[in-house]
XYZ file of N, CA and C in Angstrom:
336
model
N -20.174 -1.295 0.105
C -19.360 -0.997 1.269
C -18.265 -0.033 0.840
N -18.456 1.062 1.327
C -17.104 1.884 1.154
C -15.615 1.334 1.387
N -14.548 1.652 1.118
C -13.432 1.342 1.321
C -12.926 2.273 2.402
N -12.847 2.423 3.197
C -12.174 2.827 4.523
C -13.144 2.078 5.791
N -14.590 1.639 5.117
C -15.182 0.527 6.070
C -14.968 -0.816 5.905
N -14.316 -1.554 4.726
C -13.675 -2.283 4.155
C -12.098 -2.169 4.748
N -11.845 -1.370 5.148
C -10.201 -1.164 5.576
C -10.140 -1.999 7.047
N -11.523 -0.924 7.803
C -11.552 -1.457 8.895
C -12.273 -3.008 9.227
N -13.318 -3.390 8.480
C -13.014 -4.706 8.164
C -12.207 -5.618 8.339
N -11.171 -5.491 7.157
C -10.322 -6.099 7.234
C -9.122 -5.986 8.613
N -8.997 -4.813 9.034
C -8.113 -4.793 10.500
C -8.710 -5.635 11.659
N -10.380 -5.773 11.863
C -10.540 -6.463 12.594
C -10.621 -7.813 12.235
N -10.636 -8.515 11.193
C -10.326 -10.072 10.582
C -9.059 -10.111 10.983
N -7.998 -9.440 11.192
C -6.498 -9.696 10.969
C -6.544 -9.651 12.512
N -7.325 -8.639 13.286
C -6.831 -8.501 14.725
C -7.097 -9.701 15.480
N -8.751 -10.190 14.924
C -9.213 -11.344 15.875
C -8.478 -12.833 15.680
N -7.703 -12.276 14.537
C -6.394 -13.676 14.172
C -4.855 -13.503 15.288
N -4.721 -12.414 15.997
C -3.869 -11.631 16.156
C -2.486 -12.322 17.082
N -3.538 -13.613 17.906
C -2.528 -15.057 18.072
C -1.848 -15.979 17.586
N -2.799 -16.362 16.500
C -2.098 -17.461 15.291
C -2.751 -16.463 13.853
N -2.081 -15.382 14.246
C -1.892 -14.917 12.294
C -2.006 -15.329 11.667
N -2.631 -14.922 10.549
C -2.517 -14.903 8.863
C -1.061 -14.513 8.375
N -0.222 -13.900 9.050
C 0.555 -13.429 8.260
C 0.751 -13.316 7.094
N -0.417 -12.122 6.786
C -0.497 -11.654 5.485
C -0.487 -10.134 5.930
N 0.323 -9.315 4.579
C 0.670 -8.064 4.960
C -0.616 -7.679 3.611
N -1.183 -6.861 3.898
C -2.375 -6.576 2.772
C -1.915 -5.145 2.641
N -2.677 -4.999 1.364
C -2.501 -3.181 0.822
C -3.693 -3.477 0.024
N -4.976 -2.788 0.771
C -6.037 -2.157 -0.166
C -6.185 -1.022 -0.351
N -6.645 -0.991 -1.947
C -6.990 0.489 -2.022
C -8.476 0.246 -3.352
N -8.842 1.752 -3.436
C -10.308 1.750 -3.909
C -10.405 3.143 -3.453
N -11.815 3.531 -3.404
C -12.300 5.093 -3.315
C -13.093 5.690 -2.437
N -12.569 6.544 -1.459
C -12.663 7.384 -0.315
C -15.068 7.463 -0.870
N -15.269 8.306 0.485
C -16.296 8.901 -0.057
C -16.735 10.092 -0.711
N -15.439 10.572 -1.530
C -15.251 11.744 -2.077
C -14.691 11.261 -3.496
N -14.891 9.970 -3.597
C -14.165 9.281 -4.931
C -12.732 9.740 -5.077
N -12.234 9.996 -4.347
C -10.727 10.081 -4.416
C -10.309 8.299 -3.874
N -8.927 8.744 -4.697
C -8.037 7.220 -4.486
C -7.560 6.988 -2.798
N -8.110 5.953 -2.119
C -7.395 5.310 -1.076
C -6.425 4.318 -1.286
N -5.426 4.287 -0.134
C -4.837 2.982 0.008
C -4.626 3.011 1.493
N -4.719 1.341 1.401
C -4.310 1.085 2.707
C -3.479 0.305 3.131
N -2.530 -0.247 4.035
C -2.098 -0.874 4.785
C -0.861 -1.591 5.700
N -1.316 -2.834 5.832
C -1.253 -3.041 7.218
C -0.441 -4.105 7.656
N -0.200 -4.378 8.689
C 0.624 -5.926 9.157
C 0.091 -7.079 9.698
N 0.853 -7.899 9.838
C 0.590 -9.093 10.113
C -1.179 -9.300 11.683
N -1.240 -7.997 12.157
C -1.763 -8.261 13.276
C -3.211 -7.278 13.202
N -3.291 -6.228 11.620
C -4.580 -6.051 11.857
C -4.006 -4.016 11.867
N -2.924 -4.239 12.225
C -2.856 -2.373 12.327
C -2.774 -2.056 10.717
N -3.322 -0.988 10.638
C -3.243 -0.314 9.256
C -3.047 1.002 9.536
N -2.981 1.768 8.538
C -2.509 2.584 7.926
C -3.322 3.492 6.493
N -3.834 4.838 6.498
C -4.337 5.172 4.752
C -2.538 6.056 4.778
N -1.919 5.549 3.847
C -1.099 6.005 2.778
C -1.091 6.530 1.886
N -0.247 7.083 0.775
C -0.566 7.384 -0.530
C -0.539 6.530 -1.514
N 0.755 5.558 -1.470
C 0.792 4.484 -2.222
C 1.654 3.717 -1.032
N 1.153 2.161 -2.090
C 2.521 1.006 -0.751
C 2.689 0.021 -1.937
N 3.309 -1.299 -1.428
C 3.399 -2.239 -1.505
C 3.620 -3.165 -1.150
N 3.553 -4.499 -0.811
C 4.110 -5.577 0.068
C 4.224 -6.601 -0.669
N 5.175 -7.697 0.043
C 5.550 -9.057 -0.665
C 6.975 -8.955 -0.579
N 7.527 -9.961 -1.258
C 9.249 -10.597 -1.832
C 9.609 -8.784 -2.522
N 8.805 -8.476 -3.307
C 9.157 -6.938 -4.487
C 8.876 -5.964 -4.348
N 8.735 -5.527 -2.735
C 8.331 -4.152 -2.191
C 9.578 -3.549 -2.005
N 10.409 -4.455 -1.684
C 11.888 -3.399 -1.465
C 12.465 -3.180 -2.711
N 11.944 -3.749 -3.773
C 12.558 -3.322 -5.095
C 11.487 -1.852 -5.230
N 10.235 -2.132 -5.148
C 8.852 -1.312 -5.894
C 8.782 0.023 -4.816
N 9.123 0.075 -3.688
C 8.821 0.536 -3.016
C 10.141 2.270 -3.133
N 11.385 1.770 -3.361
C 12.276 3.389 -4.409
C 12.287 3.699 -5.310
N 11.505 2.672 -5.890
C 11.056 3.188 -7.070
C 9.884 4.422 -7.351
N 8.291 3.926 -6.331
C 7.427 4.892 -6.399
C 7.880 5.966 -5.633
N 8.550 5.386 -4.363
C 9.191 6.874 -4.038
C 9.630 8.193 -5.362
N 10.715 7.327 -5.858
C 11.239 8.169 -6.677
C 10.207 9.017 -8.111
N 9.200 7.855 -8.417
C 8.135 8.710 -9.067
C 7.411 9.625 -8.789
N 6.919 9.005 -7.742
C 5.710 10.130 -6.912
C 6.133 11.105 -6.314
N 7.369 11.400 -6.096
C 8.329 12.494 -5.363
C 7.573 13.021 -3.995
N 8.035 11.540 -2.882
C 7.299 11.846 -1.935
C 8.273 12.444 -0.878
N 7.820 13.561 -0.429
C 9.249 14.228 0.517
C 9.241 13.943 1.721
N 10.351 13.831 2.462
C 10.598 13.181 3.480
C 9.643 13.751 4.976
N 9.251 12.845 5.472
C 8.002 13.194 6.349
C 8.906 13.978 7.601
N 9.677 14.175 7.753
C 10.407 15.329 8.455
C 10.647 16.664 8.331
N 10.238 16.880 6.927
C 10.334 18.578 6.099
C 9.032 19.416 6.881
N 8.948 20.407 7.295
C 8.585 21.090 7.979
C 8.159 22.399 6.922
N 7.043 22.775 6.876
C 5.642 22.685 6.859
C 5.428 21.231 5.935
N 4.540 20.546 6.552
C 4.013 19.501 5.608
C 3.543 19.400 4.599
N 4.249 18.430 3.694
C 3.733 18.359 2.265
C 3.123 17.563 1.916
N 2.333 17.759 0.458
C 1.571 16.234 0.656
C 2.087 15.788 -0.218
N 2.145 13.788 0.546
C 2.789 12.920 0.083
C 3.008 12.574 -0.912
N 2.061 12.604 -2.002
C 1.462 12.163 -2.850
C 1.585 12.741 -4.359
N 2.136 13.292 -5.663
C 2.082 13.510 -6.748
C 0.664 12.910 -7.087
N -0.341 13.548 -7.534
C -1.567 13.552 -7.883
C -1.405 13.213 -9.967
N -1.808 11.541 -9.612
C -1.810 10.805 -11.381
C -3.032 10.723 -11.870
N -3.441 11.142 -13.421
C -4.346 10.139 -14.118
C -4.628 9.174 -13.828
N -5.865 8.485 -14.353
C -5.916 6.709 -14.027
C -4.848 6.315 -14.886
N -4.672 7.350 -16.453
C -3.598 6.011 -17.062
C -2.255 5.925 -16.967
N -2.027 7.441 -16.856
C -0.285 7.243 -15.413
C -0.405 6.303 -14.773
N -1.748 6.328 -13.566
C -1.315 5.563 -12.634
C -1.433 3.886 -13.016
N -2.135 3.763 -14.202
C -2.064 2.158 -14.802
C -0.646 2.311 -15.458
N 0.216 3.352 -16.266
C 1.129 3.136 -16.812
C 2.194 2.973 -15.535
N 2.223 3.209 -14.389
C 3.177 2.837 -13.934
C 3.265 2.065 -13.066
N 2.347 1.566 -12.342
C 1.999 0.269 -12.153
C 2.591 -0.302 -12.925
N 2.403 -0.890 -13.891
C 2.974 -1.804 -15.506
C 4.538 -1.478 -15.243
N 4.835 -0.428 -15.204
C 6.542 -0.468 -15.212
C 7.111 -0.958 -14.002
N 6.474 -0.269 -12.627
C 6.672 -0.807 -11.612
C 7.246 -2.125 -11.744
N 5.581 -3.421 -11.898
C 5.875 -4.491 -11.793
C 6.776 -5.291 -13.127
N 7.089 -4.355 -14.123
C 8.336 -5.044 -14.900
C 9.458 -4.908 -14.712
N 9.641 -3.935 -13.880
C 10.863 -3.794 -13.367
C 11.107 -4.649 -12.044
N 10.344 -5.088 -11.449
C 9.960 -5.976 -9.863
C 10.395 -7.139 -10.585
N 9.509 -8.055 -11.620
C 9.956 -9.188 -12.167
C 11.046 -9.546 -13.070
N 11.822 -8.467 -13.193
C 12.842 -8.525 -13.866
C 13.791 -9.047 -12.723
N 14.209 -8.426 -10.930
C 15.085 -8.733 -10.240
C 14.594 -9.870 -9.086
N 13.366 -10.266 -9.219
C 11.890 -10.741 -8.134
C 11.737 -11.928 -8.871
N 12.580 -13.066 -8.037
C 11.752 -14.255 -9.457
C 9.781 -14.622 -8.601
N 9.535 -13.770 -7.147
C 8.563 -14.624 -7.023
C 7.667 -13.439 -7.224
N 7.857 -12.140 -8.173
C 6.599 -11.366 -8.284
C 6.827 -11.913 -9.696
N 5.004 -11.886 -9.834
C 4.360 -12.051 -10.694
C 3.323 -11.225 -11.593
């Protein structure tokens, strides 16, 4: 199953909950049909979103100025549009992941 049919998947599991929620905020990601990196997501009710990067939980408001500040994503108001995204290695993008979340559990007692 591709991942953007997997995305939508999952939006309709979350939608047909969309009375008594899961309230679970999900972020998948995996690989377009061009093997490029996806991510996705979404809220409590099934809407999503493809992004460049996210995060959710208790350590998104820590994780979340942080990748800003890595990925040097410019403000979606700048005019001609840019893309969002700083384009990483896999092992950038595993090396910072890793810092990310040591820096999350350093101020986050519930990321793990």
């Amino acid at each position: 199953m591709s991942c953007p049919a997997m995305a939508q998947l999952l939006s309709n599991t979350l939608y047909y909950k969309r009375f008594f929620p899961y309230y679970s905020f999900n972020v998948l990601g995996g690989l377009d049909s061009e093997g490029k990196g996806c991510v996705f997501t979404y809220d409590a009710v099934g809407s999503y979103e493809r992004v460049g990067y996210s995060s959710q939980g208790s350590g998104s408001t820590l994780i979340m100025p942080f990748l800003d500040n890595q990925l040097k994503s410019p403000s979606p108001l700048l005019l001609p549009a840019q893309d969002a995204v700083t384009p990483l290695s896999e092992t950038e993008a595993v090396d910072l992941v890793k810092t990310v979340f040591a820096s999350a559990t350093e101020r986050d007692i519930y990321t793990v």
